[in-house]
Short mmCIF file of C-alpha atoms in Angstrom, two decimals:
data_model
loop_
_atom_site.label_atom_id
_atom_site.label_comp_id
_atom_site.label_asym_id
_atom_site.label_seq_id
_atom_site.Cartn_x
_atom_site.Cartn_y
_atom_site.Cartn_z
CA MET A 294 0.00 0.03 0.01
CA VAL A 295 1.32 3.43 -0.89
CA LEU A 296 1.80 5.71 2.10
CA PRO A 297 -0.25 8.90 1.85
CA GLY A 298 1.28 12.31 2.27
CA THR A 299 4.67 13.83 1.65
CA PRO A 300 7.90 13.13 3.52
CA PRO A 301 8.35 14.99 6.80
CA ARG A 302 10.67 17.96 6.78
CA ALA A 303 14.33 17.54 7.73
CA CYS A 304 15.20 17.31 11.37
CA HIS A 305 16.70 20.12 13.42
CA PRO A 306 20.49 20.07 13.71
CA ALA A 307 20.51 21.38 17.24
CA ALA A 308 21.53 18.93 19.90
CA HIS A 309 20.22 19.25 23.46
CA GLN A 310 22.83 17.64 25.63
CA GLN A 311 20.87 18.25 28.82
CA CYS A 312 18.37 15.62 27.72
CA SER A 313 19.52 12.38 29.27
CA GLY A 314 17.62 9.18 30.08
CA LEU A 315 13.93 9.03 30.80
CA ASN A 316 13.94 11.73 33.49
CA VAL A 317 14.02 14.46 30.90
CA LYS A 318 12.89 18.06 31.29
CA HIS A 319 13.52 19.47 27.82
CA PRO A 320 10.48 19.60 25.51
CA CYS A 321 12.41 17.94 22.64
CA CYS A 322 12.45 14.70 24.71
CA SER A 323 8.75 14.47 25.17
CA ILE A 324 7.13 13.03 22.06
CA SER A 325 3.40 13.21 21.45
CA ASN A 326 1.07 10.45 20.42
CA ASP A 327 0.29 10.53 16.70
CA ILE A 328 1.73 7.80 14.54
CA ALA A 329 4.17 7.94 11.52
CA VAL A 330 7.25 6.24 10.12
CA ALA A 331 10.85 7.32 9.91
CA LEU A 332 14.01 5.54 9.09
CA ILE A 333 16.74 6.04 11.67
CA TYR A 334 20.17 4.73 11.04
CA THR A 335 23.47 4.57 12.82
CA ILE A 336 26.87 3.90 11.27
CA ALA A 337 29.38 2.86 13.89
CA GLY A 338 32.46 0.75 13.47
CA GLY A 339 31.47 -0.16 9.97
CA LEU A 340 28.12 -1.62 11.08
CA PHE A 341 24.93 -0.13 9.68
CA VAL A 342 22.02 -0.47 12.13
CA LYS A 343 18.58 0.65 11.03
CA SER A 344 15.55 1.63 13.07
CA TYR A 345 12.11 2.97 12.23
CA VAL A 346 10.12 5.70 13.93
CA ILE A 347 6.40 6.03 13.20
CA ASN A 348 5.15 9.62 12.70
CA LEU A 349 2.27 11.19 10.75
CA ASP A 350 2.87 13.96 8.23
CA ARG A 351 0.19 16.05 9.92
CA SER A 352 2.24 16.09 13.16
CA PRO A 353 5.29 18.24 12.28
CA ALA A 354 5.81 19.34 15.93
CA ARG A 355 6.14 15.75 16.99
CA TRP A 356 8.57 15.13 14.19
CA ASP A 357 10.68 18.11 15.21
CA ARG A 358 10.99 16.87 18.75
CA ILE A 359 11.87 13.31 17.80
CA CYS A 360 14.51 14.70 15.46
CA GLN A 361 15.97 16.82 18.22
CA ARG A 362 16.00 13.89 20.60
CA PHE A 363 17.84 11.61 18.22
CA THR A 364 20.29 14.41 17.44
CA SER A 365 20.96 14.86 21.14
CA ILE A 366 21.97 11.17 21.50
CA ARG A 367 23.98 11.40 18.26
CA LEU A 368 21.85 9.14 16.06
CA GLU A 369 21.24 10.10 12.46
CA PHE A 370 17.83 9.58 10.86
CA GLN A 371 15.63 10.06 7.79
CA GLY A 372 11.86 10.41 7.69
CA ILE A 373 9.33 8.23 5.87
CA PRO A 374 5.60 9.07 6.17
CA ALA A 375 3.25 6.60 7.82
CA VAL A 376 -0.21 5.35 7.02
CA ASP A 377 -2.94 7.74 8.23
CA GLY A 378 -5.92 5.55 9.04
CA SER A 379 -8.35 8.44 8.70
CA LEU A 380 -7.42 8.83 5.03
CA LEU A 381 -7.95 5.20 4.12
CA HIS A 382 -10.87 4.25 1.86
CA TYR A 383 -13.32 1.71 3.18
CA ASP A 384 -12.51 -0.77 0.36
CA ASP A 385 -8.79 -0.46 1.14
CA VAL A 386 -9.40 -1.18 4.76
CA MET A 387 -11.59 -4.22 4.10
CA ALA A 388 -8.94 -5.59 1.75
CA ILE A 389 -6.56 -6.11 4.66
CA TYR A 390 -8.74 -6.01 7.80
CA GLN A 391 -10.83 -9.10 8.64
CA PRO A 392 -13.49 -8.31 11.29
CA ILE A 393 -14.36 -11.07 13.80
CA PRO A 394 -18.10 -11.67 14.50
CA ASN A 395 -19.20 -10.45 17.92
CA ALA A 396 -15.80 -8.77 18.50
CA ALA A 397 -15.00 -5.09 18.72
CA THR A 398 -14.14 -3.44 15.37
CA LEU A 399 -10.69 -1.93 15.04
CA THR A 400 -10.62 1.85 14.81
CA SER A 401 -9.21 3.52 11.69
CA GLY A 402 -6.24 4.64 13.72
CA GLU A 403 -5.51 1.07 14.79
CA VAL A 404 -5.65 -0.10 11.15
CA GLY A 405 -3.30 2.71 10.13
CA CYS A 406 -0.99 1.89 13.02
CA PHE A 407 -0.85 -1.76 12.01
CA LEU A 408 -0.06 -0.87 8.39
CA SER A 409 2.63 1.52 9.53
CA HIS A 410 4.35 -1.25 11.49
CA ARG A 411 3.99 -3.56 8.49
CA ASN A 412 5.81 -0.98 6.42
CA CYS A 413 8.63 -1.05 8.97
CA TRP A 414 8.75 -4.84 8.86
CA SER A 415 8.89 -4.71 5.07
CA GLU A 416 11.91 -2.43 5.19
CA ILE A 417 13.65 -4.67 7.65
CA ALA A 418 12.82 -7.81 5.68
CA LEU A 419 14.25 -6.31 2.51
CA GLY A 420 17.38 -4.93 4.24
CA GLN A 421 20.75 -6.57 4.81
CA GLU A 422 20.87 -6.22 8.58
CA PRO A 423 19.76 -9.16 10.83
CA PHE A 424 17.82 -6.82 13.16
CA GLY A 425 15.93 -3.54 12.98
CA CYS A 426 14.52 -1.14 15.60
CA VAL A 427 10.96 0.19 15.46
CA PHE A 428 9.73 3.20 17.44
CA GLU A 429 6.56 5.32 17.59
CA ASP A 430 7.01 9.02 17.85
CA ASP A 431 5.42 9.42 21.27
CA VAL A 432 8.32 7.76 23.10
CA ILE A 433 10.62 9.37 25.60
CA ILE A 434 13.94 7.75 24.82
CA SER A 435 16.79 6.90 27.18
CA SER A 436 20.27 8.28 26.54
CA HIS A 437 21.50 4.68 26.88
CA LEU A 438 19.83 3.68 23.58
CA PRO A 439 22.91 4.09 21.33
CA GLN A 440 24.86 1.41 23.20
CA PHE A 441 22.20 -1.15 22.24
CA ILE A 442 21.74 -0.21 18.54
CA GLY A 443 25.29 0.89 17.90
CA ASP A 444 28.22 -1.15 16.65
CA ASP A 445 27.75 -4.10 19.10
CA THR A 446 24.60 -6.17 18.78
CA THR A 447 26.16 -9.38 20.13
CA TRP A 448 24.07 -8.97 23.29
CA ILE A 449 20.97 -9.99 21.25
CA PRO A 450 20.39 -13.76 21.58
CA ALA A 451 20.67 -15.74 18.39
CA ASP A 452 17.15 -17.14 18.85
CA ALA A 453 15.52 -13.73 19.53
CA ASP A 454 12.61 -12.80 17.30
CA ILE A 455 11.78 -9.60 19.21
CA VAL A 456 13.47 -7.66 22.01
CA LYS A 457 11.00 -5.27 23.65
CA ILE A 458 12.78 -2.15 24.89
CA GLU A 459 9.63 -0.30 26.02
CA THR A 460 7.69 -0.16 29.29
CA VAL A 461 4.08 0.84 29.89
CA LEU A 462 4.78 1.14 33.68
CA GLY A 463 2.65 -1.92 34.39
CA ARG A 464 3.32 -5.40 35.69
CA VAL A 465 4.16 -8.21 33.29
CA TRP A 466 5.20 -11.83 33.67
CA LEU A 467 8.96 -12.28 33.11
CA ASP A 468 10.96 -15.50 33.05
CA ARG A 469 14.57 -15.94 34.19
CA VAL A 470 17.28 -13.41 33.49
CA VAL A 471 19.05 -14.59 30.32
CA SER A 472 22.05 -12.31 30.54
CA MET A 473 23.42 -9.20 32.28
CA LEU A 474 24.07 -6.26 29.92
CA PRO A 475 26.34 -3.24 30.26
CA GLY A 476 25.14 -0.47 32.56
CA ASN A 477 23.27 -2.84 34.94
CA PHE A 478 20.70 -3.66 32.24
CA ARG A 479 19.28 -7.18 32.14
CA LEU A 480 17.74 -9.29 29.42
CA THR A 481 14.81 -11.54 30.31
CA LEU A 482 12.21 -13.65 28.53
CA LEU A 483 8.79 -11.97 28.23
CA ARG A 484 6.01 -14.42 29.05
CA SER A 485 2.80 -12.33 29.12
CA LEU A 486 0.96 -9.56 27.33
CA HIS A 487 2.90 -6.33 27.34
CA PHE A 488 0.89 -3.56 25.75
CA GLY A 489 2.38 -1.16 23.28
CA THR A 490 4.59 -1.12 20.16
CA ALA A 491 6.40 2.10 20.87
CA GLY A 492 9.86 0.48 21.03
CA TYR A 493 11.13 -2.94 19.97
CA ILE A 494 13.93 -4.68 18.10
CA ILE A 495 12.82 -7.27 15.59
CA SER A 496 14.83 -9.80 13.63
CA LYS A 497 14.78 -9.92 9.84
CA SER A 498 13.36 -13.44 9.87
CA ALA A 499 10.59 -12.47 12.36
CA ALA A 500 9.71 -9.45 10.17
CA LYS A 501 9.24 -11.75 7.18
CA ARG A 502 7.08 -14.16 9.22
CA LEU A 503 4.90 -11.34 10.57
CA LEU A 504 4.42 -9.90 7.10
CA LYS A 505 3.22 -13.28 5.85
CA LEU A 506 0.98 -13.95 8.88
CA THR A 507 -0.61 -10.52 8.86
CA GLU A 508 -1.49 -10.07 5.20
CA ARG A 509 -4.97 -9.80 6.71
CA PHE A 510 -5.43 -9.02 10.38
CA SER A 511 -8.24 -8.74 12.93
CA ASP A 512 -6.63 -7.32 16.05
CA PRO A 513 -4.38 -4.43 17.19
CA VAL A 514 -0.72 -4.83 16.29
CA ASP A 515 0.53 -4.95 19.88
CA HIS A 516 -1.77 -7.83 20.73
CA VAL A 517 -0.79 -9.78 17.63
CA MET A 518 2.87 -9.34 18.59
CA PHE A 519 2.77 -9.49 22.40
CA ASN A 520 -0.40 -11.28 23.57
CA PRO A 521 0.19 -15.01 24.21
CA ALA A 522 -3.53 -15.60 23.58
CA PHE A 523 -2.79 -15.14 19.89
CA GLY A 524 -1.06 -17.92 18.02
CA VAL A 525 1.25 -15.44 16.30
CA ALA A 526 2.71 -14.07 19.54
CA ARG A 527 2.99 -17.53 21.04
CA GLY A 528 5.22 -18.56 18.18
CA LEU A 529 7.67 -15.70 18.72
CA LYS A 530 10.66 -15.76 21.06
CA THR A 531 10.36 -12.38 22.76
CA TYR A 532 12.83 -10.83 25.25
CA GLN A 533 12.50 -7.74 27.44
CA ILE A 534 15.24 -5.27 28.47
CA LEU A 535 15.21 -4.20 32.12
CA PRO A 536 15.06 -1.36 32.83
CA ALA A 537 13.35 -0.26 29.62
CA LEU A 538 14.94 2.16 27.18
CA CYS A 539 11.75 4.07 26.24
CA VAL A 540 8.27 4.86 27.45
CA GLN A 541 5.32 6.53 25.77
CA SER A 542 4.85 10.08 26.98
CA TYR A 543 1.20 9.67 28.02
CA HIS A 544 2.19 6.98 30.52
CA LEU A 545 4.29 9.62 32.33
CA TYR A 546 1.79 12.45 31.78
CA PRO A 547 -1.66 10.77 31.86
CA GLU A 548 -3.37 14.01 32.92
CA GLY A 549 -1.68 16.04 30.18
CA SER A 550 1.35 18.28 30.17
CA ASP A 551 2.80 21.15 28.22
CA LEU A 552 5.38 18.57 27.08
CA VAL A 553 2.64 16.52 25.42
CA ASP A 554 0.37 17.66 22.57
CA SER A 555 -2.79 15.62 22.42
CA ARG A 556 -3.61 12.08 23.60
CA ALA A 557 -3.19 9.08 21.35
CA LEU A 558 -4.21 9.22 17.70
CA THR A 559 -7.40 7.27 18.37
CA GLN A 560 -9.05 5.46 21.19
CA HIS A 561 -8.34 1.78 21.20
CA SER A 562 -10.92 -0.93 20.62
CA THR A 563 -11.68 -3.66 23.13
CA VAL A 564 -9.39 -6.62 22.70
CA ARG A 565 -10.78 -10.13 22.16
CA PHE A 566 -8.61 -11.97 24.69
CA PRO A 567 -7.96 -10.87 28.27
CA ASP A 568 -4.55 -11.41 29.76
CA ASN A 569 -5.17 -14.22 32.20
CA LEU A 570 -3.52 -17.41 33.34
CA GLU A 571 -5.44 -19.51 30.86
CA ASN A 572 -3.55 -17.72 28.10
CA MET A 573 -0.17 -18.58 29.64
CA PRO A 574 0.69 -22.19 28.82
CA TRP A 575 4.30 -21.58 29.85
CA LEU A 576 3.07 -20.74 33.40
CA LYS A 577 1.09 -23.97 33.56
CA ARG A 578 4.16 -25.93 32.55
CA LYS A 579 6.36 -24.15 35.11
CA THR A 580 3.78 -24.64 37.86
CA LYS A 581 3.45 -28.36 37.16
CA SER A 582 7.25 -28.70 37.06
CA ALA A 583 7.60 -26.87 40.36
CA LEU A 584 4.93 -29.05 42.00
CA ARG A 585 6.71 -32.20 40.78
CA ARG A 586 9.98 -31.03 42.29
CA ILE A 587 8.31 -30.19 45.60
CA TRP A 588 6.63 -33.63 45.65
CA ARG A 589 9.90 -35.43 45.00
CA PHE A 590 11.36 -33.52 47.95
CA VAL A 591 8.59 -34.11 50.49
CA ARG A 592 7.19 -37.52 49.48
CA PRO A 593 8.20 -40.42 51.81
CA THR A 594 10.75 -42.85 50.53
CA SER A 595 10.06 -46.59 50.20
CA GLU A 596 12.06 -47.26 53.37
CA ASN A 597 10.04 -44.73 55.28
CA ARG A 598 6.78 -46.11 53.95
CA ASN A 599 7.75 -49.67 55.08
CA SER A 600 8.72 -48.34 58.50
CA LEU A 601 5.35 -46.65 58.84
CA ARG A 602 3.59 -49.91 57.93
CA ARG A 603 5.54 -51.91 60.57
CA ARG A 604 5.02 -49.41 63.37
CA PRO A 605 2.12 -50.57 65.62
CA LYS A 606 -0.53 -48.12 66.62
CA GLN A 607 -0.48 -46.86 70.17
CA GLY A 608 -2.81 -48.72 72.51
CA VAL A 609 -3.06 -51.80 70.24
CA THR A 610 -1.47 -55.14 71.27
CA ARG A 611 -0.47 -57.58 68.56
CA THR A 612 -1.81 -61.12 68.97
CA THR A 613 -1.13 -64.36 67.08
CA ALA A 614 -3.64 -66.86 65.79
CA SER A 615 -2.51 -69.45 68.40
CA GLN A 616 -3.57 -67.15 71.19
#
């Protein structure tokens, strides 16, 4: 699908060095909530690492701020316009969106968001690099980001399909720590639904698989990618960086702020599958395994069982048949 609109204007050259980490005060570090796409790239040590930032053409202020933020952490970038769901024709939407009976209908913004991420996956699938980074333009980005998308990506496990680098400031189920990373960061396996697609690293092979599996879709992109109730997410090996490297601005400023323009592009629809224990087969397996280990530890041995059988009950005298 051809992306509507014209390319966003060039980013500002000014760098705001006082913006560092997620505890930022400068307006350039607070990104608002509309959606669009931009190609961000870093050349370091001969390695070309690409990322994608989603931003709408009709949100130039957001684009300016995301440009300034990436400049402040010395990452170069180039803009590509995203899909604006409000501009899509009904026939175009129904060609790729498959409604589910008795389920909530996706909003036009959710459809546009999904198509924008698909455009990112397409760029990654066609590229030469084994991994790509995808961001939405409403993220507040940590100053530690360059060390993870710079010239050393050996920290990414070979079996990783996705590494989620975002937080929504909520609780999620995490498995064991896989590895310790520089700067006291940790890498763990993500085992439950983790809302949001504002920041993640995806492998080239996973991008190809997602493109094939989502030629038609019925649910929001973050649920398709990160909700274990969906078969697609269950088939992906997803890791989580702790602490996270980015957070959407409205999670930090839910009541609004002069650092944030408007709320999200659209209100979200109701998802089909809640995040409950029935949707976590990994947790069932781990619980059963733990119970088996406990039983092996506490169950009586055969020697103890025989001893219990031979021990007479108090107050009872044994007699023989001759008596």
